[in-house]
Amino acid sequence: MRRPESLNTYSVEVSPSAWKQLAHLPLDTYQRVRQELERIAAQLRTPTPAPVLRREAEPLVTRSISLEGYIALYEVDTVRRRLTLREIVRSRL
């Protein structure tokens, strides 16, 4: 059973394909990506969740962040309260 304070938090997960991509990054870049995703997940939690009708909610939202020459694509699952890194690629800029 989850503790009451953890009911409002989002977990951070990494897809298998993203793990393969992360394996090719320098350790400090990997740590920076992970820290940024943890920071985003912490901002997503709500102190008092309000009930949302399922048909009005968007259960999956894809977003991206750009840092240290890379672009990370991640999904936010509002139903399962999960942030999942899907892909990380080198920025072309």
mmCIF file of N, CA and C in Angstrom:
data_model
loop_
_atom_site.group_PDB
_atom_site.id
_atom_site.type_symbol
_atom_site.label_atom_id
_atom_site.label_comp_id
_atom_site.label_asym_id
_atom_site.label_seq_id
_atom_site.Cartn_x
_atom_site.Cartn_y
_atom_site.Cartn_z
ATOM 1 N N MET A 1 0.844 -1.180 0.000
ATOM 2 C CA MET A 1 0.000 0.000 0.000
ATOM 3 C C MET A 1 0.889 1.242 0.000
ATOM 4 N N ARG A 2 0.529 2.210 -0.807
ATOM 5 C CA ARG A 2 1.323 3.438 -0.904
ATOM 6 C C ARG A 2 1.059 4.345 0.283
ATOM 7 N N ARG A 3 2.087 5.027 0.727
ATOM 8 C CA ARG A 3 1.926 5.998 1.801
ATOM 9 C C ARG A 3 1.158 7.190 1.259
ATOM 10 N N PRO A 4 0.389 7.896 2.111
ATOM 11 C CA PRO A 4 -0.440 9.020 1.635
ATOM 12 C C PRO A 4 0.343 10.074 0.871
ATOM 13 N N GLU A 5 1.574 10.398 1.299
ATOM 14 C CA GLU A 5 2.322 11.436 0.575
ATOM 15 C C GLU A 5 2.770 10.965 -0.794
ATOM 16 N N SER A 6 2.898 9.654 -0.995
ATOM 17 C CA SER A 6 3.328 9.164 -2.304
ATOM 18 C C SER A 6 2.171 9.062 -3.294
ATOM 19 N N LEU A 7 0.936 9.225 -2.829
ATOM 20 C CA LEU A 7 -0.208 9.175 -3.734
ATOM 21 C C LEU A 7 -0.226 10.357 -4.693
ATOM 22 N N ASN A 8 0.437 11.434 -4.328
ATOM 23 C CA ASN A 8 0.440 12.639 -5.154
ATOM 24 C C ASN A 8 1.685 12.764 -6.015
ATOM 25 N N THR A 9 2.621 11.840 -5.903
ATOM 26 C CA THR A 9 3.868 11.975 -6.643
ATOM 27 C C THR A 9 3.818 11.186 -7.952
ATOM 28 N N TYR A 10 4.572 11.658 -8.906
ATOM 29 C CA TYR A 10 4.733 10.968 -10.178
ATOM 30 C C TYR A 10 6.031 10.164 -10.115
ATOM 31 N N SER A 11 6.001 8.948 -10.615
ATOM 32 C CA SER A 11 7.220 8.158 -10.704
ATOM 33 C C SER A 11 7.916 8.469 -12.026
ATOM 34 N N VAL A 12 9.217 8.238 -12.070
ATOM 35 C CA VAL A 12 9.990 8.444 -13.293
ATOM 36 C C VAL A 12 10.480 7.083 -13.760
ATOM 37 N N GLU A 13 10.150 6.744 -15.005
ATOM 38 C CA GLU A 13 10.564 5.478 -15.583
ATOM 39 C C GLU A 13 11.285 5.731 -16.896
ATOM 40 N N VAL A 14 12.026 4.724 -17.340
ATOM 41 C CA VAL A 14 12.778 4.823 -18.600
ATOM 42 C C VAL A 14 12.405 3.615 -19.450
ATOM 43 N N SER A 15 11.997 3.866 -20.684
ATOM 44 C CA SER A 15 11.649 2.775 -21.590
ATOM 45 C C SER A 15 12.915 1.995 -21.967
ATOM 46 N N PRO A 16 12.771 0.731 -22.360
ATOM 47 C CA PRO A 16 13.943 -0.063 -22.751
ATOM 48 C C PRO A 16 14.762 0.586 -23.878
ATOM 49 N N SER A 17 14.098 1.164 -24.859
ATOM 50 C CA SER A 17 14.852 1.794 -25.959
ATOM 51 C C SER A 17 15.611 3.029 -25.470
ATOM 52 N N ALA A 18 15.025 3.766 -24.542
ATOM 53 C CA ALA A 18 15.717 4.938 -23.996
ATOM 54 C C ALA A 18 16.925 4.518 -23.152
ATOM 55 N N TRP A 19 16.823 3.380 -22.447
ATOM 56 C CA TRP A 19 17.974 2.886 -21.683
ATOM 57 C C TRP A 19 19.155 2.634 -22.612
ATOM 58 N N LYS A 20 18.883 2.059 -23.781
ATOM 59 C CA LYS A 20 19.957 1.794 -24.750
ATOM 60 C C LYS A 20 20.605 3.090 -25.208
ATOM 61 N N GLN A 21 19.783 4.126 -25.411
ATOM 62 C CA GLN A 21 20.311 5.424 -25.834
ATOM 63 C C GLN A 21 21.100 6.085 -24.704
ATOM 64 N N LEU A 22 20.605 5.962 -23.471
ATOM 65 C CA LEU A 22 21.293 6.548 -22.318
ATOM 66 C C LEU A 22 22.665 5.911 -22.095
ATOM 67 N N ALA A 23 22.797 4.648 -22.459
ATOM 68 C CA ALA A 23 24.061 3.936 -22.265
ATOM 69 C C ALA A 23 25.205 4.558 -23.063
ATOM 70 N N HIS A 24 24.880 5.302 -24.108
ATOM 71 C CA HIS A 24 25.903 5.930 -24.953
ATOM 72 C C HIS A 24 26.242 7.356 -24.516
ATOM 73 N N LEU A 25 25.556 7.860 -23.507
ATOM 74 C CA LEU A 25 25.803 9.224 -23.040
ATOM 75 C C LEU A 25 26.897 9.244 -21.985
ATOM 76 N N PRO A 26 27.602 10.374 -21.875
ATOM 77 C CA PRO A 26 28.526 10.524 -20.750
ATOM 78 C C PRO A 26 27.739 10.471 -19.433
ATOM 79 N N LEU A 27 28.373 9.977 -18.374
ATOM 80 C CA LEU A 27 27.706 9.806 -17.085
ATOM 81 C C LEU A 27 27.103 11.107 -16.573
ATOM 82 N N ASP A 28 27.826 12.216 -16.697
ATOM 83 C CA ASP A 28 27.307 13.490 -16.189
ATOM 84 C C ASP A 28 26.069 13.951 -16.969
ATOM 85 N N THR A 29 26.005 13.649 -18.251
ATOM 86 C CA THR A 29 24.829 14.007 -19.053
ATOM 87 C C THR A 29 23.643 13.143 -18.643
ATOM 88 N N TYR A 30 23.891 11.849 -18.445
ATOM 89 C CA TYR A 30 22.822 10.957 -17.979
ATOM 90 C C TYR A 30 22.266 11.454 -16.640
ATOM 91 N N GLN A 31 23.143 11.812 -15.716
ATOM 92 C CA GLN A 31 22.709 12.285 -14.402
ATOM 93 C C GLN A 31 21.901 13.572 -14.525
ATOM 94 N N ARG A 32 22.309 14.451 -15.420
ATOM 95 C CA ARG A 32 21.585 15.714 -15.626
ATOM 96 C C ARG A 32 20.191 15.460 -16.185
ATOM 97 N N VAL A 33 20.074 14.535 -17.133
ATOM 98 C CA VAL A 33 18.766 14.180 -17.697
ATOM 99 C C VAL A 33 17.881 13.606 -16.603
ATOM 100 N N ARG A 34 18.417 12.700 -15.817
ATOM 101 C CA ARG A 34 17.643 12.070 -14.745
ATOM 102 C C ARG A 34 17.188 13.111 -13.713
ATOM 103 N N GLN A 35 18.071 14.021 -13.339
ATOM 104 C CA GLN A 35 17.720 15.077 -12.377
ATOM 105 C C GLN A 35 16.617 15.967 -12.918
ATOM 106 N N GLU A 36 16.697 16.301 -14.186
ATOM 107 C CA GLU A 36 15.681 17.162 -14.795
ATOM 108 C C GLU A 36 14.316 16.464 -14.823
ATOM 109 N N LEU A 37 14.298 15.179 -15.151
ATOM 110 C CA LEU A 37 13.041 14.433 -15.161
ATOM 111 C C LEU A 37 12.466 14.323 -13.743
ATOM 112 N N GLU A 38 13.319 14.121 -12.749
ATOM 113 C CA GLU A 38 12.868 14.065 -11.350
ATOM 114 C C GLU A 38 12.286 15.415 -10.928
ATOM 115 N N ARG A 39 12.921 16.497 -11.377
ATOM 116 C CA ARG A 39 12.429 17.840 -11.043
ATOM 117 C C ARG A 39 11.057 18.072 -11.659
ATOM 118 N N ILE A 40 10.894 17.667 -12.913
ATOM 119 C CA ILE A 40 9.608 17.821 -13.598
ATOM 120 C C ILE A 40 8.541 16.985 -12.883
ATOM 121 N N ALA A 41 8.876 15.752 -12.530
ATOM 122 C CA ALA A 41 7.923 14.884 -11.833
ATOM 123 C C ALA A 41 7.500 15.497 -10.506
ATOM 124 N N ALA A 42 8.423 16.123 -9.801
ATOM 125 C CA ALA A 42 8.100 16.761 -8.524
ATOM 126 C C ALA A 42 7.142 17.932 -8.721
ATOM 127 N N GLN A 43 7.278 18.640 -9.822
ATOM 128 C CA GLN A 43 6.383 19.758 -10.114
ATOM 129 C C GLN A 43 4.990 19.293 -10.527
ATOM 130 N N LEU A 44 4.890 18.076 -11.050
ATOM 131 C CA LEU A 44 3.608 17.561 -11.512
ATOM 132 C C LEU A 44 2.699 17.129 -10.373
ATOM 133 N N ARG A 45 3.268 16.833 -9.239
ATOM 134 C CA ARG A 45 2.415 16.358 -8.148
ATOM 135 C C ARG A 45 1.530 17.490 -7.644
ATOM 136 N N THR A 46 0.377 17.118 -7.183
ATOM 137 C CA THR A 46 -0.577 18.106 -6.699
ATOM 138 C C THR A 46 -0.854 17.838 -5.222
ATOM 139 N N PRO A 47 -0.916 18.858 -4.396
ATOM 140 C CA PRO A 47 -1.135 18.648 -2.971
ATOM 141 C C PRO A 47 -2.490 18.039 -2.648
ATOM 142 N N THR A 48 -3.528 18.425 -3.371
ATOM 143 C CA THR A 48 -4.860 17.857 -3.154
ATOM 144 C C THR A 48 -5.455 17.532 -4.516
ATOM 145 N N PRO A 49 -5.321 16.289 -4.943
ATOM 146 C CA PRO A 49 -5.825 15.954 -6.274
ATOM 147 C C PRO A 49 -7.333 16.108 -6.367
ATOM 148 N N ALA A 50 -7.757 16.738 -7.424
ATOM 149 C CA ALA A 50 -9.191 16.922 -7.672
ATOM 150 C C ALA A 50 -9.654 15.825 -8.610
ATOM 151 N N PRO A 51 -10.836 15.287 -8.391
ATOM 152 C CA PRO A 51 -11.328 14.255 -9.312
ATOM 153 C C PRO A 51 -11.550 14.834 -10.707
ATOM 154 N N VAL A 52 -11.142 14.083 -11.695
ATOM 155 C CA VAL A 52 -11.266 14.516 -13.086
ATOM 156 C C VAL A 52 -12.063 13.450 -13.832
ATOM 157 N N LEU A 53 -13.014 13.887 -14.609
ATOM 158 C CA LEU A 53 -13.763 12.946 -15.428
ATOM 159 C C LEU A 53 -12.840 12.360 -16.478
ATOM 160 N N ARG A 54 -12.868 11.066 -16.640
ATOM 161 C CA ARG A 54 -11.959 10.401 -17.569
ATOM 162 C C ARG A 54 -12.086 10.896 -19.003
ATOM 163 N N ARG A 55 -13.284 11.166 -19.445
ATOM 164 C CA ARG A 55 -13.443 11.587 -20.843
ATOM 165 C C ARG A 55 -12.882 12.981 -21.087
ATOM 166 N N GLU A 56 -12.705 13.784 -20.043
ATOM 167 C CA GLU A 56 -12.142 15.121 -20.203
ATOM 168 C C GLU A 56 -10.631 15.139 -20.008
ATOM 169 N N ALA A 57 -10.101 14.110 -19.397
ATOM 170 C CA ALA A 57 -8.668 14.073 -19.112
ATOM 171 C C ALA A 57 -7.896 13.557 -20.317
ATOM 172 N N GLU A 58 -6.679 14.053 -20.464
ATOM 173 C CA GLU A 58 -5.771 13.527 -21.474
ATOM 174 C C GLU A 58 -4.810 12.613 -20.734
ATOM 175 N N PRO A 59 -5.002 11.298 -20.806
ATOM 176 C CA PRO A 59 -4.191 10.407 -19.995
ATOM 177 C C PRO A 59 -2.711 10.380 -20.385
ATOM 178 N N LEU A 60 -2.387 10.568 -21.664
ATOM 179 C CA LEU A 60 -0.991 10.575 -22.101
ATOM 180 C C LEU A 60 -0.674 11.857 -22.843
ATOM 181 N N VAL A 61 0.366 12.513 -22.397
ATOM 182 C CA VAL A 61 0.815 13.742 -23.037
ATOM 183 C C VAL A 61 2.304 13.583 -23.315
ATOM 184 N N THR A 62 2.732 13.829 -24.553
ATOM 185 C CA THR A 62 4.147 13.738 -24.911
ATOM 186 C C THR A 62 4.766 15.129 -24.856
ATOM 187 N N ARG A 63 5.910 15.205 -24.203
ATOM 188 C CA ARG A 63 6.633 16.479 -24.071
ATOM 189 C C ARG A 63 8.111 16.241 -24.343
ATOM 190 N N SER A 64 8.861 17.336 -24.428
ATOM 191 C CA SER A 64 10.301 17.204 -24.625
ATOM 192 C C SER A 64 11.039 18.269 -23.826
ATOM 193 N N ILE A 65 12.293 17.948 -23.526
ATOM 194 C CA ILE A 65 13.189 18.922 -22.902
ATOM 195 C C ILE A 65 14.489 18.905 -23.689
ATOM 196 N N SER A 66 15.147 20.023 -23.695
ATOM 197 C CA SER A 66 16.418 20.139 -24.380
ATOM 198 C C SER A 66 17.476 20.534 -23.351
ATOM 199 N N LEU A 67 18.550 19.749 -23.293
ATOM 200 C CA LEU A 67 19.629 20.091 -22.371
ATOM 201 C C LEU A 67 20.929 19.440 -22.792
ATOM 202 N N GLU A 68 21.986 20.189 -22.615
ATOM 203 C CA GLU A 68 23.353 19.732 -22.895
ATOM 204 C C GLU A 68 23.509 19.106 -24.282
ATOM 205 N N GLY A 69 22.861 19.699 -25.283
ATOM 206 C CA GLY A 69 23.005 19.218 -26.649
ATOM 207 C C GLY A 69 22.154 18.008 -26.990
ATOM 208 N N TYR A 70 21.202 17.670 -26.125
ATOM 209 C CA TYR A 70 20.322 16.530 -26.369
ATOM 210 C C TYR A 70 18.867 16.947 -26.227
ATOM 211 N N ILE A 71 17.997 16.198 -26.894
ATOM 212 C CA ILE A 71 16.553 16.383 -26.742
ATOM 213 C C ILE A 71 16.000 15.082 -26.182
ATOM 214 N N ALA A 72 15.263 15.202 -25.089
ATOM 215 C CA ALA A 72 14.657 14.034 -24.442
ATOM 216 C C ALA A 72 13.150 14.105 -24.615
ATOM 217 N N LEU A 73 12.565 13.059 -25.189
ATOM 218 C CA LEU A 73 11.109 12.951 -25.325
ATOM 219 C C LEU A 73 10.585 12.086 -24.191
ATOM 220 N N TYR A 74 9.561 12.587 -23.518
ATOM 221 C CA TYR A 74 8.980 11.810 -22.434
ATOM 222 C C TYR A 74 7.468 11.940 -22.458
ATOM 223 N N GLU A 75 6.807 10.944 -21.881
ATOM 224 C CA GLU A 75 5.350 10.944 -21.777
ATOM 225 C C GLU A 75 4.950 11.155 -20.332
ATOM 226 N N VAL A 76 3.860 11.880 -20.155
ATOM 227 C CA VAL A 76 3.273 12.052 -18.836
ATOM 228 C C VAL A 76 1.946 11.308 -18.846
ATOM 229 N N ASP A 77 1.835 10.308 -18.001
ATOM 230 C CA ASP A 77 0.610 9.522 -17.866
ATOM 231 C C ASP A 77 -0.106 10.022 -16.618
ATOM 232 N N THR A 78 -1.172 10.799 -16.824
ATOM 233 C CA THR A 78 -1.876 11.408 -15.700
ATOM 234 C C THR A 78 -2.743 10.415 -14.933
ATOM 235 N N VAL A 79 -3.074 9.292 -15.552
ATOM 236 C CA VAL A 79 -3.875 8.279 -14.870
ATOM 237 C C VAL A 79 -2.996 7.459 -13.927
ATOM 238 N N ARG A 80 -1.866 7.000 -14.439
ATOM 239 C CA ARG A 80 -0.954 6.186 -13.624
ATOM 240 C C ARG A 80 0.052 7.030 -12.861
ATOM 241 N N ARG A 81 0.021 8.343 -13.082
ATOM 242 C CA ARG A 81 0.920 9.290 -12.412
ATOM 243 C C ARG A 81 2.377 8.873 -12.636
ATOM 244 N N ARG A 82 2.717 8.813 -13.929
ATOM 245 C CA ARG A 82 4.029 8.313 -14.320
ATOM 246 C C ARG A 82 4.610 9.183 -15.419
ATOM 247 N N LEU A 83 5.893 9.458 -15.334
ATOM 248 C CA LEU A 83 6.636 10.185 -16.359
ATOM 249 C C LEU A 83 7.615 9.162 -16.939
ATOM 250 N N THR A 84 7.539 8.914 -18.257
ATOM 251 C CA THR A 84 8.371 7.883 -18.889
ATOM 252 C C THR A 84 9.239 8.494 -19.976
ATOM 253 N N LEU A 85 10.548 8.350 -19.825
ATOM 254 C CA LEU A 85 11.476 8.777 -20.867
ATOM 255 C C LEU A 85 11.361 7.807 -22.025
ATOM 256 N N ARG A 86 11.048 8.309 -23.207
ATOM 257 C CA ARG A 86 10.857 7.456 -24.383
ATOM 258 C C ARG A 86 12.061 7.448 -25.315
ATOM 259 N N GLU A 87 12.711 8.602 -25.464
ATOM 260 C CA GLU A 87 13.812 8.692 -26.425
ATOM 261 C C GLU A 87 14.705 9.868 -26.061
ATOM 262 N N ILE A 88 15.993 9.724 -26.317
ATOM 263 C CA ILE A 88 16.915 10.839 -26.161
ATOM 264 C C ILE A 88 17.869 10.832 -27.354
ATOM 265 N N VAL A 89 17.933 11.983 -28.022
ATOM 266 C CA VAL A 89 18.752 12.098 -29.230
ATOM 267 C C VAL A 89 19.572 13.369 -29.162
ATOM 268 N N ARG A 90 20.670 13.363 -29.913
ATOM 269 C CA ARG A 90 21.524 14.550 -29.977
ATOM 270 C C ARG A 90 20.800 15.642 -30.756
ATOM 271 N N SER A 91 20.853 16.852 -30.228
ATOM 272 C CA SER A 91 20.245 17.993 -30.893
ATOM 273 C C SER A 91 21.056 18.339 -32.134
ATOM 274 N N ARG A 92 20.385 18.770 -33.171
ATOM 275 C CA ARG A 92 21.069 19.127 -34.417
ATOM 276 C C ARG A 92 21.593 20.554 -34.428
ATOM 277 N N LEU A 93 21.264 21.317 -33.424
ATOM 278 C CA LEU A 93 21.705 22.729 -33.389
ATOM 279 C C LEU A 93 23.133 22.866 -32.979
#
